[in-house]
JSON list of C-alpha atoms and ligand atoms in Angstrom, two decimals:
[
{"chain": "A", "resi": 136, "resn": "UNK", "atom": "CA", "xyz": [16.48, 16.39, 7.90]},
{"chain": "A", "resi": 137, "resn": "UNK", "atom": "CA", "xyz": [12.63, 15.70, 8.85]},
{"chain": "A", "resi": 138, "resn": "UNK", "atom": "CA", "xyz": [10.78, 14.21, 5.32]},
{"chain": "A", "resi": 139, "resn": "UNK", "atom": "CA", "xyz": [7.17, 15.58, 4.70]},
{"chain": "A", "resi": 140, "resn": "UNK", "atom": "CA", "xyz": [5.11, 13.06, 2.81]},
{"chain": "A", "resi": 141, "resn": "UNK", "atom": "CA", "xyz": [1.30, 13.81, 1.35]},
{"chain": "A", "resi": 142, "resn": "UNK", "atom": "CA", "xyz": [-1.84, 11.94, 2.08]},
{"chain": "A", "resi": 143, "resn": "UNK", "atom": "CA", "xyz": [-6.09, 12.94, 1.90]},
{"chain": "A", "resi": 144, "resn": "UNK", "atom": "CA", "xyz": [-7.36, 15.04, 3.80]},
{"chain": "A", "resi": 145, "resn": "UNK", "atom": "CA", "xyz": [-10.48, 13.15, 3.44]},
{"chain": "A", "resi": 146, "resn": "UNK", "atom": "CA", "xyz": [-9.62, 9.32, 2.70]},
{"chain": "A", "resi": 147, "resn": "UNK", "atom": "CA", "xyz": [-12.43, 7.46, 1.38]},
{"chain": "A", "resi": 148, "resn": "UNK", "atom": "CA", "xyz": [-11.47, 4.29, 3.58]},
{"chain": "A", "resi": 149, "resn": "UNK", "atom": "CA", "xyz": [-11.85, 7.08, 6.18]},
{"chain": "A", "resi": 150, "resn": "UNK", "atom": "CA", "xyz": [-9.12, 5.79, 8.29]},
{"chain": "A", "resi": 151, "resn": "UNK", "atom": "CA", "xyz": [-8.56, 1.92, 7.89]},
{"chain": "A", "resi": 152, "resn": "UNK", "atom": "CA", "xyz": [-4.91, 2.86, 6.11]},
{"chain": "A", "resi": 153, "resn": "UNK", "atom": "CA", "xyz": [-6.06, 1.06, 2.61]},
{"chain": "A", "resi": 154, "resn": "UNK", "atom": "CA", "xyz": [-4.19, 4.51, 0.72]},
{"chain": "A", "resi": 155, "resn": "UNK", "atom": "CA", "xyz": [-0.96, 4.24, -0.10]},
{"chain": "A", "resi": 156, "resn": "UNK", "atom": "CA", "xyz": [0.53, 7.13, 2.82]},
{"chain": "A", "resi": 157, "resn": "UNK", "atom": "CA", "xyz": [-0.05, 4.26, 5.04]},
{"chain": "A", "resi": 158, "resn": "UNK", "atom": "CA", "xyz": [3.42, 2.40, 3.20]},
{"chain": "A", "resi": 159, "resn": "UNK", "atom": "CA", "xyz": [5.45, 5.49, 3.88]},
{"chain": "A", "resi": 160, "resn": "UNK", "atom": "CA", "xyz": [4.18, 6.05, 7.43]},
{"chain": "A", "resi": 161, "resn": "UNK", "atom": "CA", "xyz": [4.63, 2.34, 8.22]},
{"chain": "A", "resi": 162, "resn": "UNK", "atom": "CA", "xyz": [8.91, 2.46, 7.05]},
{"chain": "A", "resi": 163, "resn": "UNK", "atom": "CA", "xyz": [8.96, 5.63, 8.72]},
{"chain": "A", "resi": 164, "resn": "UNK", "atom": "CA", "xyz": [7.90, 4.17, 11.62]},
{"chain": "A", "resi": 165, "resn": "UNK", "atom": "CA", "xyz": [9.33, 0.93, 11.58]},
{"chain": "A", "resi": 166, "resn": "UNK", "atom": "CA", "xyz": [12.80, 3.06, 10.89]},
{"chain": "A", "resi": 167, "resn": "UNK", "atom": "CA", "xyz": [12.70, 5.55, 13.53]},
{"chain": "A", "resi": 168, "resn": "UNK", "atom": "CA", "xyz": [12.43, 8.44, 11.49]},
{"chain": "A", "resi": 169, "resn": "UNK", "atom": "CA", "xyz": [10.05, 11.25, 12.47]},
{"chain": "A", "resi": 170, "resn": "UNK", "atom": "CA", "xyz": [8.00, 13.23, 9.11]},
{"chain": "A", "resi": 171, "resn": "UNK", "atom": "CA", "xyz": [5.58, 15.82, 8.35]},
{"chain": "A", "resi": 172, "resn": "UNK", "atom": "CA", "xyz": [2.50, 15.58, 6.80]},
{"chain": "A", "resi": 173, "resn": "UNK", "atom": "CA", "xyz": [0.77, 17.59, 4.45]},
{"chain": "A", "resi": 174, "resn": "UNK", "atom": "CA", "xyz": [-3.27, 16.95, 3.99]},
{"chain": "A", "resi": 175, "resn": "UNK", "atom": "CA", "xyz": [-4.43, 17.59, -0.03]},
{"chain": "A", "resi": 176, "resn": "UNK", "atom": "CA", "xyz": [-7.66, 18.11, -1.36]},
{"chain": "A", "resi": 177, "resn": "UNK", "atom": "CA", "xyz": [-8.79, 15.83, -4.12]},
{"chain": "A", "resi": 178, "resn": "UNK", "atom": "CA", "xyz": [-8.86, 19.13, -5.76]},
{"chain": "A", "resi": 179, "resn": "UNK", "atom": "CA", "xyz": [-4.88, 19.80, -4.92]},
{"chain": "A", "resi": 180, "resn": "UNK", "atom": "CA", "xyz": [-3.98, 16.90, -6.13]},
{"chain": "A", "resi": 181, "resn": "UNK", "atom": "CA", "xyz": [-4.88, 17.92, -9.75]},
{"chain": "A", "resi": 182, "resn": "UNK", "atom": "CA", "xyz": [-3.11, 21.26, -9.35]},
{"chain": "A", "resi": 183, "resn": "UNK", "atom": "CA", "xyz": [0.22, 22.96, -10.49]},
{"chain": "A", "resi": 184, "resn": "UNK", "atom": "CA", "xyz": [2.46, 22.61, -7.06]},
{"chain": "A", "resi": 185, "resn": "UNK", "atom": "CA", "xyz": [1.09, 18.92, -6.36]},
{"chain": "A", "resi": 186, "resn": "UNK", "atom": "CA", "xyz": [2.00, 17.89, -10.23]},
{"chain": "A", "resi": 187, "resn": "UNK", "atom": "CA", "xyz": [5.01, 19.34, -9.63]},
{"chain": "A", "resi": 188, "resn": "UNK", "atom": "CA", "xyz": [6.12, 16.61, -7.65]},
{"chain": "A", "resi": 189, "resn": "UNK", "atom": "CA", "xyz": [3.78, 13.71, -8.54]},
{"chain": "A", "resi": 190, "resn": "UNK", "atom": "CA", "xyz": [3.25, 13.98, -12.00]},
{"chain": "A", "resi": 191, "resn": "UNK", "atom": "CA", "xyz": [0.46, 11.72, -11.48]},
{"chain": "A", "resi": 192, "resn": "UNK", "atom": "CA", "xyz": [-1.61, 14.03, -9.83]},
{"chain": "A", "resi": 193, "resn": "UNK", "atom": "CA", "xyz": [-1.98, 11.12, -6.49]},
{"chain": "A", "resi": 194, "resn": "UNK", "atom": "CA", "xyz": [-0.39, 10.11, -2.82]},
{"chain": "A", "resi": 195, "resn": "UNK", "atom": "CA", "xyz": [1.80, 9.70, -1.39]},
{"chain": "A", "resi": 196, "resn": "UNK", "atom": "CA", "xyz": [4.46, 11.84, -2.36]},
{"chain": "A", "resi": 197, "resn": "UNK", "atom": "CA", "xyz": [8.13, 12.62, 0.04]},
{"chain": "A", "resi": 198, "resn": "UNK", "atom": "CA", "xyz": [10.24, 15.14, 0.30]},
{"chain": "A", "resi": 199, "resn": "UNK", "atom": "CA", "xyz": [13.31, 15.31, 2.30]},
{"chain": "A", "resi": 200, "resn": "UNK", "atom": "CA", "xyz": [15.60, 18.31, 1.03]},
{"chain": "A", "resi": 201, "resn": "UNK", "atom": "CA", "xyz": [16.10, 19.36, -1.97]},
{"chain": "A", "resi": 202, "resn": "UNK", "atom": "CA", "xyz": [14.74, 15.39, -2.60]},
{"chain": "A", "resi": 203, "resn": "UNK", "atom": "CA", "xyz": [11.00, 15.26, -4.05]},
{"chain": "A", "resi": 204, "resn": "UNK", "atom": "CA", "xyz": [9.66, 11.40, -4.63]},
{"chain": "A", "resi": 205, "resn": "UNK", "atom": "CA", "xyz": [6.43, 9.65, -5.87]},
{"chain": "A", "resi": 206, "resn": "UNK", "atom": "CA", "xyz": [5.51, 6.16, -6.17]},
{"chain": "A", "resi": 207, "resn": "UNK", "atom": "CA", "xyz": [4.90, 4.09, -2.96]},
{"chain": "A", "resi": 208, "resn": "UNK", "atom": "CA", "xyz": [7.38, 1.86, -3.67]},
{"chain": "A", "resi": 209, "resn": "UNK", "atom": "CA", "xyz": [10.25, 3.90, -4.62]},
{"chain": "A", "resi": 210, "resn": "UNK", "atom": "CA", "xyz": [10.22, 5.84, -1.51]},
{"chain": "A", "resi": 211, "resn": "UNK", "atom": "CA", "xyz": [9.89, 2.77, 0.67]},
{"chain": "A", "resi": 212, "resn": "UNK", "atom": "CA", "xyz": [12.79, 2.13, -1.09]},
{"chain": "A", "resi": 213, "resn": "UNK", "atom": "CA", "xyz": [14.91, 5.68, -0.66]},
{"chain": "A", "resi": 214, "resn": "UNK", "atom": "CA", "xyz": [13.77, 5.00, 2.88]},
{"chain": "A", "resi": 215, "resn": "UNK", "atom": "CA", "xyz": [15.11, 1.32, 3.36]},
{"chain": "A", "resi": 216, "resn": "UNK", "atom": "CA", "xyz": [18.45, 2.44, 1.79]},
{"chain": "A", "resi": 217, "resn": "UNK", "atom": "CA", "xyz": [18.54, 5.11, 3.96]},
{"chain": "A", "resi": 218, "resn": "UNK", "atom": "CA", "xyz": [17.92, 3.45, 7.42]},
{"chain": "A", "resi": 219, "resn": "UNK", "atom": "CA", "xyz": [19.05, 0.27, 8.90]},
{"chain": "A", "resi": 220, "resn": "UNK", "atom": "CA", "xyz": [16.43, -2.02, 9.42]},
{"chain": "A", "resi": 221, "resn": "UNK", "atom": "CA", "xyz": [14.52, -2.39, 6.11]},
{"chain": "A", "resi": 222, "resn": "UNK", "atom": "CA", "xyz": [17.25, -4.39, 4.08]},
{"chain": "A", "resi": 223, "resn": "UNK", "atom": "CA", "xyz": [19.43, -6.60, 5.02]},
{"chain": "A", "resi": 224, "resn": "UNK", "atom": "CA", "xyz": [22.95, -5.96, 4.72]},
{"chain": "A", "resi": 225, "resn": "UNK", "atom": "CA", "xyz": [23.97, -9.28, 3.21]},
{"chain": "A", "resi": 226, "resn": "UNK", "atom": "CA", "xyz": [23.69, -7.92, -0.66]},
{"chain": "A", "resi": 227, "resn": "UNK", "atom": "CA", "xyz": [22.00, -11.00, -1.84]},
{"chain": "A", "resi": 228, "resn": "UNK", "atom": "CA", "xyz": [19.81, -11.10, 1.16]},
{"chain": "A", "resi": 229, "resn": "UNK", "atom": "CA", "xyz": [18.72, -7.41, 0.42]},
{"chain": "A", "resi": 230, "resn": "UNK", "atom": "CA", "xyz": [18.54, -8.49, -3.51]},
{"chain": "A", "resi": 231, "resn": "UNK", "atom": "CA", "xyz": [15.56, -10.75, -2.63]},
{"chain": "A", "resi": 232, "resn": "UNK", "atom": "CA", "xyz": [13.92, -8.24, 0.08]},
{"chain": "A", "resi": 233, "resn": "UNK", "atom": "CA", "xyz": [13.86, -5.67, -3.33]},
{"chain": "A", "resi": 234, "resn": "UNK", "atom": "CA", "xyz": [12.65, -8.53, -5.15]},
{"chain": "A", "resi": 235, "resn": "UNK", "atom": "CA", "xyz": [9.56, -9.04, -3.04]},
{"chain": "A", "resi": 236, "resn": "UNK", "atom": "CA", "xyz": [9.17, -5.51, -2.94]},
{"chain": "A", "resi": 237, "resn": "UNK", "atom": "CA", "xyz": [8.53, -5.88, -6.96]},
{"chain": "A", "resi": 238, "resn": "UNK", "atom": "CA", "xyz": [6.45, -8.88, -6.19]},
{"chain": "A", "resi": 239, "resn": "UNK", "atom": "CA", "xyz": [4.21, -7.43, -4.14]},
{"chain": "A", "resi": 240, "resn": "UNK", "atom": "CA", "xyz": [3.82, -4.19, -6.36]},
{"chain": "A", "resi": 241, "resn": "UNK", "atom": "CA", "xyz": [3.86, -6.20, -9.72]},
{"chain": "A", "resi": 242, "resn": "UNK", "atom": "CA", "xyz": [2.54, -9.68, -9.27]},
{"chain": "A", "resi": 243, "resn": "UNK", "atom": "CA", "xyz": [0.21, -9.64, -6.26]},
{"chain": "A", "resi": 244, "resn": "UNK", "atom": "CA", "xyz": [-1.27, -6.08, -6.58]},
{"chain": "A", "resi": 245, "resn": "UNK", "atom": "CA", "xyz": [-2.35, -5.82, -9.76]},
{"chain": "A", "resi": 246, "resn": "UNK", "atom": "CA", "xyz": [-5.09, -8.40, -10.21]},
{"chain": "A", "resi": 247, "resn": "UNK", "atom": "CA", "xyz": [-5.84, -7.05, -6.92]},
{"chain": "A", "resi": 248, "resn": "UNK", "atom": "CA", "xyz": [-6.52, -3.49, -8.05]},
{"chain": "A", "resi": 249, "resn": "UNK", "atom": "CA", "xyz": [-8.54, -4.66, -11.43]},
{"chain": "A", "resi": 250, "resn": "UNK", "atom": "CA", "xyz": [-10.55, -6.40, -9.12]},
{"chain": "A", "resi": 251, "resn": "UNK", "atom": "CA", "xyz": [-11.55, -3.02, -6.68]},
{"chain": "A", "resi": 252, "resn": "UNK", "atom": "CA", "xyz": [-11.44, -0.64, -10.04]},
{"chain": "A", "resi": 253, "resn": "UNK", "atom": "CA", "xyz": [-14.02, -2.51, -11.40]},
{"chain": "A", "resi": 254, "resn": "UNK", "atom": "CA", "xyz": [-16.07, -2.90, -8.28]},
{"chain": "A", "resi": 255, "resn": "UNK", "atom": "CA", "xyz": [-15.96, 1.06, -7.68]},
{"chain": "A", "resi": 256, "resn": "UNK", "atom": "CA", "xyz": [-16.48, 1.97, -11.19]},
{"chain": "A", "resi": 257, "resn": "UNK", "atom": "CA", "xyz": [-18.15, -0.88, -13.65]},
{"chain": "A", "resi": 258, "resn": "UNK", "atom": "CA", "xyz": [-20.43, -2.66, -11.01]},
{"chain": "A", "resi": 259, "resn": "UNK", "atom": "CA", "xyz": [-23.53, -1.33, -13.44]},
{"chain": "A", "resi": 260, "resn": "UNK", "atom": "CA", "xyz": [-21.94, -3.11, -16.57]},
{"chain": "A", "resi": 261, "resn": "UNK", "atom": "CA", "xyz": [-23.44, -6.61, -18.10]},
{"chain": "A", "resi": 262, "resn": "UNK", "atom": "CA", "xyz": [-20.20, -8.10, -18.14]},
{"chain": "A", "resi": 263, "resn": "UNK", "atom": "CA", "xyz": [-19.79, -7.39, -14.58]},
{"chain": "A", "resi": 264, "resn": "UNK", "atom": "CA", "xyz": [-19.56, -10.78, -12.46]},
{"chain": "A", "resi": 265, "resn": "UNK", "atom": "CA", "xyz": [-18.01, -13.02, -15.38]},
{"chain": "A", "resi": 266, "resn": "UNK", "atom": "CA", "xyz": [-15.88, -10.53, -14.98]},
{"chain": "A", "resi": 267, "resn": "UNK", "atom": "CA", "xyz": [-15.59, -10.36, -11.24]},
{"chain": "A", "resi": 268, "resn": "UNK", "atom": "CA", "xyz": [-14.86, -13.89, -11.44]},
{"chain": "A", "resi": 269, "resn": "UNK", "atom": "CA", "xyz": [-11.67, -14.19, -13.65]},
{"chain": "A", "resi": 270, "resn": "UNK", "atom": "CA", "xyz": [-10.19, -11.57, -11.92]},
{"chain": "A", "resi": 271, "resn": "UNK", "atom": "CA", "xyz": [-10.91, -13.28, -8.30]},
{"chain": "A", "resi": 272, "resn": "UNK", "atom": "CA", "xyz": [-9.88, -15.81, -10.21]},
{"chain": "A", "resi": 273, "resn": "UNK", "atom": "CA", "xyz": [-6.24, -14.25, -10.83]},
{"chain": "A", "resi": 274, "resn": "UNK", "atom": "CA", "xyz": [-6.14, -13.01, -7.49]},
{"chain": "A", "resi": 275, "resn": "UNK", "atom": "CA", "xyz": [-6.18, -16.58, -5.54]},
{"chain": "A", "resi": 276, "resn": "UNK", "atom": "CA", "xyz": [-3.84, -17.91, -8.10]},
{"chain": "A", "resi": 277, "resn": "UNK", "atom": "CA", "xyz": [-1.51, -15.21, -7.19]},
{"chain": "A", "resi": 278, "resn": "UNK", "atom": "CA", "xyz": [-2.33, -15.92, -3.21]},
{"chain": "A", "resi": 279, "resn": "UNK", "atom": "CA", "xyz": [-1.94, -19.28, -3.91]},
{"chain": "A", "resi": 280, "resn": "UNK", "atom": "CA", "xyz": [1.82, -19.49, -4.83]},
{"chain": "A", "resi": 281, "resn": "UNK", "atom": "CA", "xyz": [2.59, -16.70, -2.23]},
{"chain": "A", "resi": 282, "resn": "UNK", "atom": "CA", "xyz": [0.95, -18.98, 0.21]},
{"chain": "A", "resi": 283, "resn": "UNK", "atom": "CA", "xyz": [2.78, -22.14, -0.83]},
{"chain": "A", "resi": 284, "resn": "UNK", "atom": "CA", "xyz": [6.14, -19.81, -1.16]},
{"chain": "A", "resi": 285, "resn": "UNK", "atom": "CA", "xyz": [5.52, -18.22, 2.83]},
{"chain": "A", "resi": 286, "resn": "UNK", "atom": "CA", "xyz": [4.40, -21.94, 4.45]},
{"chain": "A", "resi": 287, "resn": "UNK", "atom": "CA", "xyz": [4.88, -21.58, 8.50]},
{"chain": "A", "resi": 288, "resn": "UNK", "atom": "CA", "xyz": [7.23, -18.57, 8.19]},
{"chain": "A", "resi": 289, "resn": "UNK", "atom": "CA", "xyz": [6.79, -15.08, 9.61]},
{"chain": "A", "resi": 290, "resn": "UNK", "atom": "CA", "xyz": [7.77, -12.79, 6.70]},
{"chain": "A", "resi": 291, "resn": "UNK", "atom": "CA", "xyz": [8.78, -13.59, 3.42]},
{"chain": "A", "resi": 292, "resn": "UNK", "atom": "CA", "xyz": [12.53, -14.12, 3.24]},
{"chain": "A", "resi": 293, "resn": "UNK", "atom": "CA", "xyz": [14.03, -14.18, 6.64]},
{"chain": "A", "resi": 294, "resn": "UNK", "atom": "CA", "xyz": [13.65, -10.93, 8.65]},
{"chain": "A", "resi": 295, "resn": "UNK", "atom": "CA", "xyz": [10.96, -8.57, 8.21]},
{"chain": "A", "resi": 296, "resn": "UNK", "atom": "CA", "xyz": [11.77, -6.43, 5.46]},
{"chain": "A", "resi": 297, "resn": "UNK", "atom": "CA", "xyz": [10.59, -3.24, 3.04]},
{"chain": "A", "resi": 298, "resn": "UNK", "atom": "CA", "xyz": [9.15, -6.18, 1.27]},
{"chain": "A", "resi": 299, "resn": "UNK", "atom": "CA", "xyz": [6.70, -7.50, 4.25]},
{"chain": "A", "resi": 300, "resn": "UNK", "atom": "CA", "xyz": [5.80, -3.83, 4.65]},
{"chain": "A", "resi": 301, "resn": "UNK", "atom": "CA", "xyz": [4.51, -3.73, 0.70]},
{"chain": "A", "resi": 302, "resn": "UNK", "atom": "CA", "xyz": [3.42, -7.23, 1.03]},
{"chain": "A", "resi": 303, "resn": "UNK", "atom": "CA", "xyz": [0.80, -6.87, 4.00]},
{"chain": "A", "resi": 304, "resn": "UNK", "atom": "CA", "xyz": [-0.83, -3.77, 2.86]},
{"chain": "A", "resi": 305, "resn": "UNK", "atom": "CA", "xyz": [-1.60, -4.74, -0.68]},
{"chain": "A", "resi": 306, "resn": "UNK", "atom": "CA", "xyz": [-3.53, -8.27, 0.54]},
{"chain": "A", "resi": 307, "resn": "UNK", "atom": "CA", "xyz": [-5.02, -5.81, 3.13]},
{"chain": "A", "resi": 308, "resn": "UNK", "atom": "CA", "xyz": [-6.39, -4.25, -0.38]},
{"chain": "A", "resi": 309, "resn": "UNK", "atom": "CA", "xyz": [-8.71, -7.40, -0.05]},
{"chain": "A", "resi": 310, "resn": "UNK", "atom": "CA", "xyz": [-9.88, -6.29, 2.86]},
{"chain": "A", "resi": 311, "resn": "UNK", "atom": "CA", "xyz": [-13.65, -6.90, 3.38]},
{"chain": "A", "resi": 312, "resn": "UNK", "atom": "CA", "xyz": [-13.59, -9.58, 0.32]},
{"chain": "A", "resi": 313, "resn": "UNK", "atom": "CA", "xyz": [-12.64, -12.73, 2.31]},
{"chain": "A", "resi": 314, "resn": "UNK", "atom": "CA", "xyz": [-10.37, -14.09, -0.21]},
{"chain": "A", "resi": 315, "resn": "UNK", "atom": "CA", "xyz": [-7.22, -13.57, 1.85]},
{"chain": "A", "resi": 316, "resn": "UNK", "atom": "CA", "xyz": [-8.82, -15.61, 5.04]},
{"chain": "A", "resi": 317, "resn": "UNK", "atom": "CA", "xyz": [-9.04, -18.59, 2.80]},
{"chain": "A", "resi": 318, "resn": "UNK", "atom": "CA", "xyz": [-5.75, -18.97, 3.18]},
{"chain": "A", "resi": 319, "resn": "UNK", "atom": "CA", "xyz": [-4.74, -19.13, 6.61]},
{"chain": "A", "resi": 320, "resn": "UNK", "atom": "CA", "xyz": [-0.66, -18.45, 6.55]},
{"chain": "A", "resi": 321, "resn": "UNK", "atom": "CA", "xyz": [-1.58, -15.29, 4.09]},
{"chain": "A", "resi": 322, "resn": "UNK", "atom": "CA", "xyz": [-4.25, -14.41, 7.03]},
{"chain": "A", "resi": 323, "resn": "UNK", "atom": "CA", "xyz": [-1.91, -15.09, 10.02]},
{"chain": "A", "resi": 324, "resn": "UNK", "atom": "CA", "xyz": [1.08, -13.20, 8.01]},
{"chain": "A", "resi": 325, "resn": "UNK", "atom": "CA", "xyz": [-1.56, -10.34, 7.74]},
{"chain": "A", "resi": 326, "resn": "UNK", "atom": "CA", "xyz": [-2.01, -10.24, 11.21]},
{"chain": "A", "resi": 327, "resn": "UNK", "atom": "CA", "xyz": [1.43, -10.56, 11.98]},
{"chain": "A", "resi": 328, "resn": "UNK", "atom": "CA", "xyz": [2.02, -7.19, 10.04]},
{"chain": "A", "resi": 329, "resn": "UNK", "atom": "CA", "xyz": [-0.39, -5.62, 11.93]},
{"chain": "A", "resi": 330, "resn": "UNK", "atom": "CA", "xyz": [1.04, -6.56, 15.56]},
{"chain": "A", "resi": 331, "resn": "UNK", "atom": "CA", "xyz": [3.87, -4.38, 14.71]},
{"chain": "A", "resi": 332, "resn": "UNK", "atom": "CA", "xyz": [4.36, -0.81, 17.03]},
{"chain": "A", "resi": 333, "resn": "UNK", "atom": "CA", "xyz": [5.31, 0.46, 14.20]},
{"chain": "A", "resi": 334, "resn": "UNK", "atom": "CA", "xyz": [2.39, -0.50, 11.84]},
{"chain": "A", "resi": 335, "resn": "UNK", "atom": "CA", "xyz": [-0.16, 0.36, 15.31]},
{"chain": "A", "resi": 336, "resn": "UNK", "atom": "CA", "xyz": [1.71, 3.99, 15.30]},
{"chain": "A", "resi": 337, "resn": "UNK", "atom": "CA", "xyz": [1.30, 4.22, 11.47]},
{"chain": "A", "resi": 338, "resn": "UNK", "atom": "CA", "xyz": [-1.82, 3.15, 11.38]},
{"chain": "A", "resi": 339, "resn": "UNK", "atom": "CA", "xyz": [-3.23, 5.42, 14.24]},
{"chain": "A", "resi": 340, "resn": "UNK", "atom": "CA", "xyz": [-1.68, 8.30, 12.94]},
{"chain": "A", "resi": 341, "resn": "UNK", "atom": "CA", "xyz": [-3.37, 8.13, 9.36]},
{"chain": "A", "resi": 342, "resn": "UNK", "atom": "CA", "xyz": [-6.86, 7.31, 11.50]},
{"chain": "A", "resi": 343, "resn": "UNK", "atom": "CA", "xyz": [-6.25, 10.51, 13.72]},
{"chain": "A", "resi": 344, "resn": "UNK", "atom": "CA", "xyz": [-6.65, 12.44, 10.21]},
{"chain": "A", "resi": 345, "resn": "UNK", "atom": "CA", "xyz": [-10.44, 10.99, 10.45]},
{"chain": "A", "resi": 346, "resn": "UNK", "atom": "CA", "xyz": [-13.01, 12.93, 13.07]},
{"chain": "A", "resi": 347, "resn": "UNK", "atom": "CA", "xyz": [-16.55, 14.04, 13.67]},
{"chain": "A", "resi": 348, "resn": "UNK", "atom": "CA", "xyz": [-15.34, 17.12, 12.08]},
{"chain": "A", "resi": 349, "resn": "UNK", "atom": "CA", "xyz": [-13.50, 15.34, 9.04]},
{"chain": "A", "resi": 350, "resn": "UNK", "atom": "CA", "xyz": [-15.52, 12.05, 8.51]},
{"chain": "A", "resi": 351, "resn": "UNK", "atom": "CA", "xyz": [-13.50, 11.13, 5.23]},
{"chain": "A", "resi": 352, "resn": "UNK", "atom": "CA", "xyz": [-15.13, 11.46, 1.29]},
{"chain": "A", "resi": 353, "resn": "UNK", "atom": "CA", "xyz": [-17.74, 9.48, -0.17]},
{"chain": "A", "resi": 354, "resn": "UNK", "atom": "CA", "xyz": [-15.35, 9.93, -3.31]},
{"chain": "A", "resi": 355, "resn": "UNK", "atom": "CA", "xyz": [-14.21, 6.57, -5.05]},
{"chain": "A", "resi": 356, "resn": "UNK", "atom": "CA", "xyz": [-10.63, 6.93, -6.19]},
{"chain": "A", "resi": 357, "resn": "UNK", "atom": "CA", "xyz": [-8.66, 5.44, -8.83]},
{"chain": "A", "resi": 358, "resn": "UNK", "atom": "CA", "xyz": [-5.67, 2.83, -8.41]},
{"chain": "B", "resi": 118, "resn": "GTB", "atom": "N1", "xyz": [1.96, 3.62, -8.05]},
{"chain": "B", "resi": 118, "resn": "GTB", "atom": "C1", "xyz": [1.25, 4.70, -7.64]},
{"chain": "B", "resi": 118, "resn": "GTB", "atom": "C2", "xyz": [2.40, 4.45, -5.78]},
{"chain": "B", "resi": 118, "resn": "GTB", "atom": "O1", "xyz": [1.97, 3.07, -5.52]},
{"chain": "B", "resi": 118, "resn": "GTB", "atom": "O2", "xyz": [2.47, 5.50, -4.96]},
{"chain": "B", "resi": 118, "resn": "GTB", "atom": "C3", "xyz": [-0.20, 5.10, -7.09]},
{"chain": "B", "resi": 118, "resn": "GTB", "atom": "C4", "xyz": [-0.47, 6.32, -5.98]},
{"chain": "B", "resi": 118, "resn": "GTB", "atom": "C5", "xyz": [-2.30, 5.70, -6.28]},
{"chain": "B", "resi": 118, "resn": "GTB", "atom": "O3", "xyz": [-2.84, 5.74, -7.03]},
{"chain": "B", "resi": 118, "resn": "GTB", "atom": "N2", "xyz": [-2.34, 6.96, -5.54]},
{"chain": "B", "resi": 118, "resn": "GTB", "atom": "C6", "xyz": [-4.23, 6.85, -5.09]},
{"chain": "B", "resi": 118, "resn": "GTB", "atom": "C7", "xyz": [-4.63, 8.34, -4.75]},
{"chain": "B", "resi": 118, "resn": "GTB", "atom": "O4", "xyz": [-3.90, 9.00, -4.56]},
{"chain": "B", "resi": 118, "resn": "GTB", "atom": "C8", "xyz": [-4.19, 7.05, -3.21]},
{"chain": "B", "resi": 118, "resn": "GTB", "atom": "S1", "xyz": [-3.84, 4.81, -2.79]},
{"chain": "B", "resi": 118, "resn": "GTB", "atom": "N3", "xyz": [-5.28, 8.49, -5.94]},
{"chain": "B", "resi": 118, "resn": "GTB", "atom": "C9", "xyz": [-6.78, 10.02, -5.75]},
{"chain": "B", "resi": 118, "resn": "GTB", "atom": "C10", "xyz": [-6.59, 9.82, -7.97]},
{"chain": "B", "resi": 118, "resn": "GTB", "atom": "O5", "xyz": [-5.31, 9.70, -8.72]},
{"chain": "B", "resi": 118, "resn": "GTB", "atom": "O6", "xyz": [-6.93, 10.89, -7.82]},
{"chain": "B", "resi": 118, "resn": "GTB", "atom": "C11", "xyz": [-5.37, 4.22, -3.68]},
{"chain": "B", "resi": 118, "resn": "GTB", "atom": "C12", "xyz": [-6.28, 4.27, -2.88]},
{"chain": "B", "resi": 118, "resn": "GTB", "atom": "C13", "xyz": [-7.57, 5.47, -2.54]},
{"chain": "B", "resi": 118, "resn": "GTB", "atom": "C14", "xyz": [-8.20, 4.82, -1.25]},
{"chain": "B", "resi": 118, "resn": "GTB", "atom": "C15", "xyz": [-7.96, 4.03, -1.00]},
{"chain": "B", "resi": 118, "resn": "GTB", "atom": "N4", "xyz": [-9.19, 3.66, -0.07]},
{"chain": "B", "resi": 118, "resn": "GTB", "atom": "O7", "xyz": [-9.69, 4.47, 0.45]},
{"chain": "B", "resi": 118, "resn": "GTB", "atom": "O8", "xyz": [-9.64, 2.17, 0.56]},
{"chain": "B", "resi": 118, "resn": "GTB", "atom": "C16", "xyz": [-7.71, 2.92, -1.11]},
{"chain": "B", "resi": 118, "resn": "GTB", "atom": "C17", "xyz": [-6.23, 2.34, -1.86]}
]
């Protein structure tokens, strides 16, 4: 059954793959599963029909027959469980790959989101610069640990996995800050992820939503 995912009809990034539908698109492309996309306006996100799929009124969601999922991490875990290619068969290697999924979402992403959201919503506050310097310190602390662990490996734990899908896209949220570039092996790691054919197909598919007639939104979104 062809799953249906949701994405922004007019993403503020104007097709740069920063919104979280990109995670789901990339995972589906990696496993070779075709999918349909339902594009939603910001208004539609908060309507009952969408809240029935995602109580928080956000994208992405994933529908497959009677199954409806929200949370990009949960969706990617489901895809990886259903198809070969994103989680190793060996039980211990699989557990480590799942651990990297959590590390991307629970350890690396929170200070990055904090940095971004404060930039979007709090720039006029008196404490803004002090706060950002503190959070940048937290981001660098986490990236330093990640960089040390990655070393000169291609991927986080042996073969490419769902953990790498999430980690590469979480690091991409720092695009434009120059912080990832301070860690050459992390910059190379992100570039390796972006070079994968499945990533490129996913990126092209979400970028294709944006045309001259649909140039994206100037709205600043949460999370
Ligand atoms: N924890 C959830 C998950 O992982 O699925 C978070 C989902 C979430 O925050 N979705 C955002 C959303 O729908 C889109 S991804 N926000 C609208 C709302 O809640 O009203 C966050 C995002 C949006 C846009 C950009 N961008 O344009 O650069 C980057 C990231």
